[in-house]
Tab-separated table of C-alpha atoms in Angstrom:
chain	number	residue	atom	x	y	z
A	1	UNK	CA	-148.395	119.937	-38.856
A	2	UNK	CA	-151.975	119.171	-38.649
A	3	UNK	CA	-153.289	116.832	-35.940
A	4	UNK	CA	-156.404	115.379	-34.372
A	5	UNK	CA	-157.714	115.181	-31.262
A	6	UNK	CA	-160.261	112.081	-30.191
A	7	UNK	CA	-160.998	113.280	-26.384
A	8	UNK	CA	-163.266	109.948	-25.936
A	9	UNK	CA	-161.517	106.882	-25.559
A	10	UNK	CA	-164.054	104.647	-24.829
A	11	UNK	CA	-167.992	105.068	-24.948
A	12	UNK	CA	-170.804	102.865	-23.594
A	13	UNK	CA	-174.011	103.080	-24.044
A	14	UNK	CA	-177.697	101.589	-24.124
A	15	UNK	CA	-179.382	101.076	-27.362
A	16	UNK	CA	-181.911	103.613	-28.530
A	17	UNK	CA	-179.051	106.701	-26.789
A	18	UNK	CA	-178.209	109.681	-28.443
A	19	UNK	CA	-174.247	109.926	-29.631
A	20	UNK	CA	-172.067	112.005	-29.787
A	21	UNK	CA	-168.323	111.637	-30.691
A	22	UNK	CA	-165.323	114.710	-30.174
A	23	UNK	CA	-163.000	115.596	-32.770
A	24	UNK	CA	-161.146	118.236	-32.801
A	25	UNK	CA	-158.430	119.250	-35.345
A	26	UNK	CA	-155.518	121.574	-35.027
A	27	UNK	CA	-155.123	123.208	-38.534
A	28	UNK	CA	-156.801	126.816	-39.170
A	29	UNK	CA	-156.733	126.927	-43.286
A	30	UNK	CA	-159.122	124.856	-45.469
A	31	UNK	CA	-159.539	121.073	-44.164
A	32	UNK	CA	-161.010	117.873	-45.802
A	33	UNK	CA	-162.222	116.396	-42.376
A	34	UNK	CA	-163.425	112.462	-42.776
A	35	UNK	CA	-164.756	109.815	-39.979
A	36	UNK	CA	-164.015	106.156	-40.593
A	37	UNK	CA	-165.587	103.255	-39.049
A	38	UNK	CA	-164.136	99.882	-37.690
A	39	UNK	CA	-166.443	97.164	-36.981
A	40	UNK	CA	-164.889	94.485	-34.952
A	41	UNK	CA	-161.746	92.436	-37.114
A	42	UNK	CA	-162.820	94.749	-40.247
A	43	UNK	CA	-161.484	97.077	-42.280
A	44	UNK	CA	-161.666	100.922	-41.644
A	45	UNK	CA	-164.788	102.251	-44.073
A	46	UNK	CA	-165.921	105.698	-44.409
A	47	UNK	CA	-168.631	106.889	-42.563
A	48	UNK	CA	-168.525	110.578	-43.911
A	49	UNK	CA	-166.357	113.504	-45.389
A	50	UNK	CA	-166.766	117.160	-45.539
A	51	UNK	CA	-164.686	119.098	-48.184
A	52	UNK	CA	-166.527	122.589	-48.500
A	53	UNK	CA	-170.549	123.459	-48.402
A	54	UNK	CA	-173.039	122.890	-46.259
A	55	UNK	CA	-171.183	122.120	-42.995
A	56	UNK	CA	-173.524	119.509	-41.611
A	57	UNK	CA	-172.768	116.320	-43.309
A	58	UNK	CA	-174.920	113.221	-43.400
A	59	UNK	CA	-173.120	109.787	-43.831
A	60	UNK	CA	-174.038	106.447	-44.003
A	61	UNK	CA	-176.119	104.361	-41.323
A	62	UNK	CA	-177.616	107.144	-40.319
A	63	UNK	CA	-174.603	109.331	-39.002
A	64	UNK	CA	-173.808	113.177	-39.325
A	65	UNK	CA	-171.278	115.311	-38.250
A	66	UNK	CA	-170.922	118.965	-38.333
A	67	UNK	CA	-168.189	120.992	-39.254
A	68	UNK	CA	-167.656	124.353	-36.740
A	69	UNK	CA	-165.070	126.012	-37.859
A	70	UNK	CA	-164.384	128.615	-35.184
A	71	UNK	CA	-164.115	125.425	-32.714
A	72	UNK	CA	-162.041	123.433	-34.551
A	73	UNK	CA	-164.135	120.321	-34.648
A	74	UNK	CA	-165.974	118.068	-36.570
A	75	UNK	CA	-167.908	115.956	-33.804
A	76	UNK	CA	-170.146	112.721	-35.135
A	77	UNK	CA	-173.650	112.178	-33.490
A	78	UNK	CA	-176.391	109.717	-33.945
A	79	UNK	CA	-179.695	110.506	-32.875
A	80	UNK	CA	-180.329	106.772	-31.779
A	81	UNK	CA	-177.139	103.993	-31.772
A	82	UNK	CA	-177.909	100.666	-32.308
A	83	UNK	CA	-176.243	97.661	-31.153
A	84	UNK	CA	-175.173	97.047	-34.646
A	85	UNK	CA	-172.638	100.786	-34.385
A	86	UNK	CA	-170.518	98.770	-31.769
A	87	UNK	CA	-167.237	99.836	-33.465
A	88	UNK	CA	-163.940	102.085	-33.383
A	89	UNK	CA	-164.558	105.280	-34.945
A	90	UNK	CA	-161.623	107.550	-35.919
A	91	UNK	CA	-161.633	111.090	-37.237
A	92	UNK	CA	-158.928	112.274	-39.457
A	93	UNK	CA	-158.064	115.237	-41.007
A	94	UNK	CA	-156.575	115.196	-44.869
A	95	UNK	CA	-152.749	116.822	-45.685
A	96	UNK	CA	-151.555	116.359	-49.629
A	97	UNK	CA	-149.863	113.132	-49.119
A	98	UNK	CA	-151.920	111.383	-46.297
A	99	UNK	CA	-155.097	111.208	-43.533
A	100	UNK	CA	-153.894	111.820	-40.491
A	101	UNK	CA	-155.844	110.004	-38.151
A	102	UNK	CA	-157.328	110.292	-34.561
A	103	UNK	CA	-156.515	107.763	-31.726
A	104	UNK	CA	-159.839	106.446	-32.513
A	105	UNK	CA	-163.249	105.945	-30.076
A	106	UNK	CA	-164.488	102.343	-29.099
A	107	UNK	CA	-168.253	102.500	-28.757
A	108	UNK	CA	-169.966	99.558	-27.243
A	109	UNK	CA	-173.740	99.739	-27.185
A	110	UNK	CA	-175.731	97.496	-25.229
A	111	UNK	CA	-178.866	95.975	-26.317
B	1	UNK	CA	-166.121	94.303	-57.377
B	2	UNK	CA	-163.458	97.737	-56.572
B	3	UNK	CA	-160.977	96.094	-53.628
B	4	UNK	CA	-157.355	96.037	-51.880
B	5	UNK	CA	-156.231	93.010	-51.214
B	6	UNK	CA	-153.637	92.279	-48.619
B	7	UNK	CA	-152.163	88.549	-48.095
B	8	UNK	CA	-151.525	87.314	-45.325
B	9	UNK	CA	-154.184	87.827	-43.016
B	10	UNK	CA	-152.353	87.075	-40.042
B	11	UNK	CA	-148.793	85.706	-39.869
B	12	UNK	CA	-146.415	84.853	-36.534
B	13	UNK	CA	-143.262	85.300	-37.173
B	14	UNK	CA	-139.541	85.417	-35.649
B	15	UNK	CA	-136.859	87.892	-35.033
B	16	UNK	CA	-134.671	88.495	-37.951
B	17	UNK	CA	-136.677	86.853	-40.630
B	18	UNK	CA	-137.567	89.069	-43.526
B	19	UNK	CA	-140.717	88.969	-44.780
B	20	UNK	CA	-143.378	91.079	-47.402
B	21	UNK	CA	-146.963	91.656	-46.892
B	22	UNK	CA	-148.393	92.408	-50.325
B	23	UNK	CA	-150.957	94.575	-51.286
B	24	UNK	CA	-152.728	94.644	-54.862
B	25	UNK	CA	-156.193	97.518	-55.800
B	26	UNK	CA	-157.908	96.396	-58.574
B	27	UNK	CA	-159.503	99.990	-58.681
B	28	UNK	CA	-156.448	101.370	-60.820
B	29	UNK	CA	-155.682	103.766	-58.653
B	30	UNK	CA	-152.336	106.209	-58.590
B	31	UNK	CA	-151.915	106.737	-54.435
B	32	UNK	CA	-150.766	103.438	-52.317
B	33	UNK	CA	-149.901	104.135	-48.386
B	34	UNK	CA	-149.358	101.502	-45.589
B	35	UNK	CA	-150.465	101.957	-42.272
B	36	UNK	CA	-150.004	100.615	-38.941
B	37	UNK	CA	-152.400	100.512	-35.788
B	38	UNK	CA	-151.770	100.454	-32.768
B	39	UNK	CA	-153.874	100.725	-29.001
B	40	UNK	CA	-154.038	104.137	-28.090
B	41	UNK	CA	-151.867	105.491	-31.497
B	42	UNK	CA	-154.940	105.026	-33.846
B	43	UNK	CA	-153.483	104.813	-37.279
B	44	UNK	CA	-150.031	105.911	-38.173
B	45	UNK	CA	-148.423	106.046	-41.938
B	46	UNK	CA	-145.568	103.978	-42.823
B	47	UNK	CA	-144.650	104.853	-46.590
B	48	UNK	CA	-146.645	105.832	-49.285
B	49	UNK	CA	-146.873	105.613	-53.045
B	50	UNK	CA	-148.001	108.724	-55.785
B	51	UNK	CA	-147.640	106.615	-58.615
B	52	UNK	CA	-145.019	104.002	-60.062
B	53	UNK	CA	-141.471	103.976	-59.150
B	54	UNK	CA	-142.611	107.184	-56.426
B	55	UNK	CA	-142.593	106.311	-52.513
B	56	UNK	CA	-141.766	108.638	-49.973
B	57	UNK	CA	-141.688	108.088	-45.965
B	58	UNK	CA	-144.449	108.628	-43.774
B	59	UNK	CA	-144.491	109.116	-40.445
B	60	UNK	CA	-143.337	105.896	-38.408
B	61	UNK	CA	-140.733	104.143	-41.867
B	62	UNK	CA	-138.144	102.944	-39.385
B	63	UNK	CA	-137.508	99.045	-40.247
B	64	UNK	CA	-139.983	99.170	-43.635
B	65	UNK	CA	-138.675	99.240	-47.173
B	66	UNK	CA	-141.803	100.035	-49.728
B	67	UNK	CA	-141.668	99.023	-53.616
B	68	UNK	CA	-144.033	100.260	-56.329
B	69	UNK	CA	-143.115	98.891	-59.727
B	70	UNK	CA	-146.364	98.007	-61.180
B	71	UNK	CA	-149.755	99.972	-60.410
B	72	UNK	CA	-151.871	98.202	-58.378
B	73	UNK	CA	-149.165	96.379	-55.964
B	74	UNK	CA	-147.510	98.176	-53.218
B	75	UNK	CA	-146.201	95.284	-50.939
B	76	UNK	CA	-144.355	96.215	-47.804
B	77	UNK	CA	-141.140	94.723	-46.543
B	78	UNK	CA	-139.927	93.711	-42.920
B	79	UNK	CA	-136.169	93.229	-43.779
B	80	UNK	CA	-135.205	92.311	-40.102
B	81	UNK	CA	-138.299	92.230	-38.303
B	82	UNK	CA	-138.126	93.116	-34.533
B	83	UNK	CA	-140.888	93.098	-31.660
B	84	UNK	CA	-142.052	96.351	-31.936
B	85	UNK	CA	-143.281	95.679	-35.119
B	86	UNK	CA	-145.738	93.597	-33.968
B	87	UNK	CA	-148.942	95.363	-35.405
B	88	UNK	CA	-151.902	95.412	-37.551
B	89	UNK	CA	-151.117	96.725	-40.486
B	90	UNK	CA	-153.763	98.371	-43.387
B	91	UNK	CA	-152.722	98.690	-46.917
B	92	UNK	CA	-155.101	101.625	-48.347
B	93	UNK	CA	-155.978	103.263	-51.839
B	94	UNK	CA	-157.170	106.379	-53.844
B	95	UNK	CA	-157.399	108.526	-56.826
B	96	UNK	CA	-154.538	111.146	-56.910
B	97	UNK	CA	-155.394	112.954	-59.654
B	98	UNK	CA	-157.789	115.793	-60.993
B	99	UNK	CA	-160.820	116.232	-58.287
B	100	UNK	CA	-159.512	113.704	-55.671
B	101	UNK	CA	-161.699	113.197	-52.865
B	102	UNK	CA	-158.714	112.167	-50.523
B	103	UNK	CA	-161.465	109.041	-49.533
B	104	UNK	CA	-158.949	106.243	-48.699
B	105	UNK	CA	-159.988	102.815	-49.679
B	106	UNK	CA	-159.060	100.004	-47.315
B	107	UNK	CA	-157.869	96.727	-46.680
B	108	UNK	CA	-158.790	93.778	-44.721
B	109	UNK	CA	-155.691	94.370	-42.600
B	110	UNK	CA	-153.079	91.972	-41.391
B	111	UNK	CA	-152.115	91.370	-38.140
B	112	UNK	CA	-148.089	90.364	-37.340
B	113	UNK	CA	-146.911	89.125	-34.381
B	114	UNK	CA	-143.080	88.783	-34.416
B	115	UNK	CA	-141.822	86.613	-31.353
């Protein structure tokens, strides 16, 4: 079974820092890799999602991720965070029936 | 506007006293899953729906019963709730048919606390 790994629990940072988030997945065939976003008492929304192509993906609010494949990962990086991207972010990985999701990153930026 | 809808929001409840969270998509779409969250677990599936009249387990269904007889409501059932089950739960959405994109649609969550 397919599963994925969120080595960051928690993340602070400063306003105006670089980010970047770990993901790494544990299934070697053909993935559909997303990252989902939480902003405090919300709903989860999607960020991004690679299915095939160009592996670096470009998502909303100024996120990307890129897929490697020969590292198993799909890692999410923002040049500059804002205080605004103070969140949970959760990777996840798609089987036929379901995502199966990370244990989720809690980013705090500070202004 | 395309949205799932869960009610209620937040509810307290007791030991042993059944209740249903719904969940309704006005987006017409075939695939319905529940999902639970919990610190440090992330998200884990309950049950899930392909279509009408088809649920099947997910990972964690121990103490949930599922029903799907009309297309956009998938409302999930505590029949005995117990402490453990004390959770925020998502109800979520998609496509399941043709080109799906697998993008799960969300919503607002509800957050039970049985005593």
């Amino acid at each position: 079974a397919q599963s994925v790994s969120q080595h960051n629990h928690h993340v602070i940072l400063s306003e105006a820092a670089s980010l970047e988030l770990g993901c790494n997945y544990s299934y070697g065939g053909t993935v559909n890799l997303f990252w989902y976003v939480q902003y405090p008492g919300q709903h989860l929304q999607l960020l991004l999602k690679y299915f095939s192509g160009d592996p670096l993906v470009k998502g909303i609010k100024g996120f990307e991720a890129e897929f490697i494949k020969s590292k198993f990962s799909f890692n999410l990086r923002k040049p500059s965070v804002q205080w605004s991207d103070t969140a949970e972010y959760f990777c996840a990985v798609r089987q036929p029936d379901k995502l199966i999701f990370g244990t989720g990153t809690r980013l705090q930026v500070f202004p | 506007e395309a949205q799932v809808t869960q009610n209620p929001r937040y509810l307290i409840t007791v030991t042993g006293k059944k209740l249903t969270v719904t969940c309704s998509q006005n987006m017409n779409h075939e695939y319905m899953s529940w999902y639970r969250q919990d610190p440090g677990l992330g998200l884990r599936q309950i049950y899930y729906s392909m279509n009408v009249e088809v649920t099947d387990k997910g990972d964690v269904p121990e103490g949930y019963k599922v029903s799907r007889k009309e297309k956009r409501n998938f409302p999930l059932i505590l029949e005995s709730p117990s402490p453990n089950q004390t959770s925020l739960y998502f109800c979520a959405s998609r496509r399941y048919s043709g080109t799906n994109t697998g993008e799960l649609f969300f919503g607002e969550g509800s957050r039970l606390t049985v005593l």
